[in-house]
Each structure stands twice: as structure tokens, then as C-alpha cells.
mmCIF file of C-alpha atoms in Angstrom:
data_model
loop_
_atom_site.group_PDB
_atom_site.id
_atom_site.type_symbol
_atom_site.label_atom_id
_atom_site.label_comp_id
_atom_site.label_asym_id
_atom_site.label_seq_id
_atom_site.Cartn_x
_atom_site.Cartn_y
_atom_site.Cartn_z
ATOM 1 C CA MET A 22 0.000 0.000 0.000
ATOM 2 C CA GLN A 23 1.373 3.411 -0.884
ATOM 3 C CA CYS A 24 1.283 5.971 1.918
ATOM 4 C CA GLY A 25 1.906 8.976 -0.299
ATOM 5 C CA GLY A 26 2.332 12.158 1.723
ATOM 6 C CA LEU A 27 1.606 10.395 5.017
ATOM 7 C CA CYS A 28 5.029 8.785 5.298
ATOM 8 C CA GLY A 29 6.714 9.428 1.950
ATOM 9 C CA GLY A 30 7.155 5.743 1.088
ATOM 10 C CA LEU A 31 5.621 2.308 1.532
ATOM 11 C CA CYS A 32 3.786 1.194 4.651
ATOM 12 C CA CYS A 33 1.685 -1.651 6.005
ATOM 13 C CA PHE A 34 0.107 -2.656 9.295
ATOM 14 C CA ALA A 35 1.101 -5.818 11.154
ATOM 15 C CA LEU A 36 0.096 -7.895 14.155
ATOM 16 C CA GLN A 37 -3.599 -7.005 13.985
ATOM 17 C CA GLY A 38 -2.855 -3.298 13.592
ATOM 18 C CA ARG A 39 -0.525 -2.981 16.601
ATOM 19 C CA VAL A 40 2.552 -2.320 14.447
ATOM 20 C CA VAL A 41 3.118 -0.195 11.366
ATOM 21 C CA ALA A 42 6.052 -0.839 9.030
ATOM 22 C CA VAL A 43 7.210 2.240 7.126
ATOM 23 C CA ALA A 44 9.808 1.979 4.364
ATOM 24 C CA ALA A 45 11.869 4.825 2.986
ATOM 25 C CA ASP A 46 15.001 4.450 0.882
ATOM 26 C CA LYS A 47 16.985 1.465 2.245
ATOM 27 C CA SER A 48 15.346 0.909 5.620
ATOM 28 C CA VAL A 49 12.075 -0.178 7.192
ATOM 29 C CA ARG A 50 11.054 1.307 10.520
ATOM 30 C CA LEU A 51 8.743 -0.681 12.787
ATOM 31 C CA LEU A 52 6.580 1.493 15.038
ATOM 32 C CA ASN A 53 4.250 0.664 17.901
ATOM 33 C CA VAL A 54 0.854 2.101 16.898
ATOM 34 C CA ALA A 55 -0.290 2.655 20.508
ATOM 35 C CA ASN A 56 2.591 4.923 21.532
ATOM 36 C CA GLY A 57 4.212 5.869 18.198
ATOM 37 C CA ARG A 58 7.626 4.592 19.303
ATOM 38 C CA GLU A 59 10.045 3.057 16.858
ATOM 39 C CA PHE A 60 11.270 -0.330 18.105
ATOM 40 C CA HIS A 61 13.275 -1.714 15.144
ATOM 41 C CA VAL A 62 15.030 -0.366 12.049
ATOM 42 C CA LEU A 63 15.587 -2.996 9.355
ATOM 43 C CA GLU A 64 18.464 -2.000 7.050
ATOM 44 C CA HIS A 65 18.758 -3.255 3.457
ATOM 45 C CA ALA A 66 21.434 -3.099 0.747
ATOM 46 C CA GLY A 67 19.095 -1.465 -1.774
ATOM 47 C CA GLU A 68 15.980 0.666 -1.960
ATOM 48 C CA ILE A 69 12.792 -0.933 -0.639
ATOM 49 C CA THR A 70 10.271 -1.555 -3.432
ATOM 50 C CA ALA A 71 7.548 -3.669 -1.779
ATOM 51 C CA LEU A 72 6.232 -4.780 1.624
ATOM 52 C CA ALA A 73 3.901 -7.550 2.763
ATOM 53 C CA VAL A 74 3.139 -8.831 6.239
ATOM 54 C CA SER A 75 2.115 -12.226 7.563
ATOM 55 C CA ASP A 76 0.294 -11.803 10.871
ATOM 56 C CA TRP A 77 0.067 -15.588 11.058
ATOM 57 C CA LEU A 78 3.884 -15.944 11.061
ATOM 58 C CA GLY A 79 4.605 -12.566 12.664
ATOM 59 C CA CYS A 80 6.957 -11.617 9.867
ATOM 60 C CA LEU A 81 7.496 -8.932 7.265
ATOM 61 C CA PHE A 82 8.544 -9.586 3.664
ATOM 62 C CA VAL A 83 10.581 -6.833 1.977
ATOM 63 C CA GLY A 84 11.359 -6.528 -1.744
ATOM 64 C CA VAL A 85 14.719 -4.906 -2.478
ATOM 65 C CA GLU A 86 15.405 -3.004 -5.721
ATOM 66 C CA TYR A 87 17.647 -4.602 -8.376
ATOM 67 C CA SER A 88 18.592 -7.587 -6.180
ATOM 68 C CA GLY A 89 15.645 -9.814 -7.078
ATOM 69 C CA LYS A 90 15.611 -10.806 -3.401
ATOM 70 C CA ILE A 91 12.870 -10.792 -0.795
ATOM 71 C CA ASN A 92 14.048 -10.473 2.792
ATOM 72 C CA GLN A 93 11.926 -12.057 5.526
ATOM 73 C CA TRP A 94 12.093 -10.435 8.992
ATOM 74 C CA ASP A 95 10.724 -11.429 12.386
ATOM 75 C CA ILE A 96 8.664 -8.428 13.524
ATOM 76 C CA GLN A 97 9.135 -9.002 17.271
ATOM 77 C CA THR A 98 12.919 -9.549 17.265
ATOM 78 C CA GLY A 99 13.879 -7.424 14.244
ATOM 79 C CA LYS A 100 16.074 -10.267 12.969
ATOM 80 C CA MET A 101 16.243 -11.436 9.365
ATOM 81 C CA ILE A 102 14.855 -14.964 9.106
ATOM 82 C CA ALA A 103 15.484 -15.767 5.445
ATOM 83 C CA THR A 104 16.161 -14.397 1.985
ATOM 84 C CA LEU A 105 13.993 -15.657 -0.864
ATOM 85 C CA GLU A 106 15.868 -15.659 -4.165
ATOM 86 C CA GLY A 107 14.687 -16.325 -7.692
ATOM 87 C CA HIS A 108 13.729 -13.085 -9.412
ATOM 88 C CA GLU A 109 16.201 -11.559 -11.844
ATOM 89 C CA GLY A 110 15.146 -7.921 -11.383
ATOM 90 C CA SER A 111 13.410 -5.563 -8.982
ATOM 91 C CA ILE A 112 10.377 -6.745 -7.042
ATOM 92 C CA SER A 113 7.483 -4.355 -7.681
ATOM 93 C CA ARG A 114 4.707 -5.977 -5.604
ATOM 94 C CA LEU A 115 4.265 -8.467 -2.771
ATOM 95 C CA ALA A 116 0.990 -10.028 -1.623
ATOM 96 C CA ILE A 117 0.174 -12.658 0.995
ATOM 97 C CA SER A 118 -2.614 -15.219 1.085
ATOM 98 C CA GLU A 119 -2.726 -16.059 4.801
ATOM 99 C CA GLN A 120 -5.408 -18.724 4.311
ATOM 100 C CA ARG A 121 -3.238 -20.658 1.863
ATOM 101 C CA GLY A 122 0.148 -19.796 3.359
ATOM 102 C CA LEU A 123 1.371 -18.255 0.108
ATOM 103 C CA LEU A 124 3.418 -15.208 -0.832
ATOM 104 C CA PHE A 125 3.203 -13.795 -4.362
ATOM 105 C CA SER A 126 5.954 -11.557 -5.710
ATOM 106 C CA ARG A 127 5.837 -9.583 -8.940
ATOM 107 C CA GLU A 128 8.898 -8.494 -10.833
ATOM 108 C CA ARG A 129 8.814 -5.306 -12.917
ATOM 109 C CA ASP A 130 8.736 -7.404 -16.135
ATOM 110 C CA GLY A 131 5.410 -8.930 -15.026
ATOM 111 C CA THR A 132 6.781 -12.285 -13.853
ATOM 112 C CA VAL A 133 4.955 -13.505 -10.734
ATOM 113 C CA ARG A 134 6.442 -16.085 -8.384
ATOM 114 C CA GLN A 135 4.533 -18.065 -5.796
ATOM 115 C CA TRP A 136 6.261 -18.994 -2.506
ATOM 116 C CA ASP A 137 5.383 -21.144 0.505
ATOM 117 C CA VAL A 138 5.622 -18.665 3.419
ATOM 118 C CA GLN A 139 6.507 -21.298 6.023
ATOM 119 C CA THR A 140 9.398 -22.881 4.127
ATOM 120 C CA GLY A 141 10.434 -20.031 1.801
ATOM 121 C CA GLN A 142 10.245 -22.560 -1.019
ATOM 122 C CA TRP A 143 9.622 -21.218 -4.514
ATOM 123 C CA MET A 144 6.581 -23.099 -5.862
ATOM 124 C CA ALA A 145 5.668 -21.706 -9.282
ATOM 125 C CA THR A 146 6.381 -18.994 -11.855
ATOM 126 C CA LEU A 147 3.559 -17.246 -13.703
ATOM 127 C CA LYS A 148 4.531 -15.290 -16.821
ATOM 128 C CA GLY A 149 2.780 -12.913 -19.173
ATOM 129 C CA HIS A 150 1.124 -10.606 -16.644
ATOM 130 C CA GLU A 151 1.038 -6.892 -17.366
ATOM 131 C CA GLY A 152 0.031 -3.806 -15.401
#
């Protein structure tokens, strides 16, 4: 979800709305919604291009520009859990299906990959999507 003027970057809510993740440039800041305090800063090697959260797993997925990688972070500890690799270019979108335990990532060329969120296993590639 784009925040526009609100935060100047990407943002999403996590843990049933108790946490907001705000991305700008190469970092994601995790803030407690109740008191507005920042409790973790997640640094990345490149600019953040996409965010998705799994409340079920308590983790945040972050797409990083040009790397083709998706970093998975534990929201409570602020530690990186895994890096999902497979795209060749920048990730433009991330979406989670909590009911099915799936993460979908879209590369700028329209390629969509489907991942198992529990194992980080790449499951399928869907090509030919535009827009």
C-alpha cells in the first residue's frame, strides 16, 4: 500500500494493527501504533520496493530493488529470518494469502512467483502478466 504524503514511502500494518512498518530508501522502521515509538530499524542493501506482512507468522517480507531478493524479517525480534531468491530484477509488488500460506511476488517485467511462506520454497512462476 502506498502511503503517499503520510510517510513518503511504503507502509503496512502488522500484528492485527498494533505495528506499522514504514519503508523509505533502504530501511524499514517498525513502530508501535499505541505509543508511536520506533522499536526496530531494518536496514537493506538497496531501496525498498515492496512490503507484505504475515500476521500468522509474525513476519514482514521486503522486496529490495535490483537484487531480485525478498528479505523475511521477524517483527518481534527485528532479525532477518530468510532471503527468498529467484527473481532476476526488482520486485514491484508483494501479496500474501494467509489462508493458503502463500506469498506472491511480482517483478517489474510482469513475472509472478509463488512462494510457501513457512518454508520459503519457490513453488511456481507465472509469466505474461502486465500492469
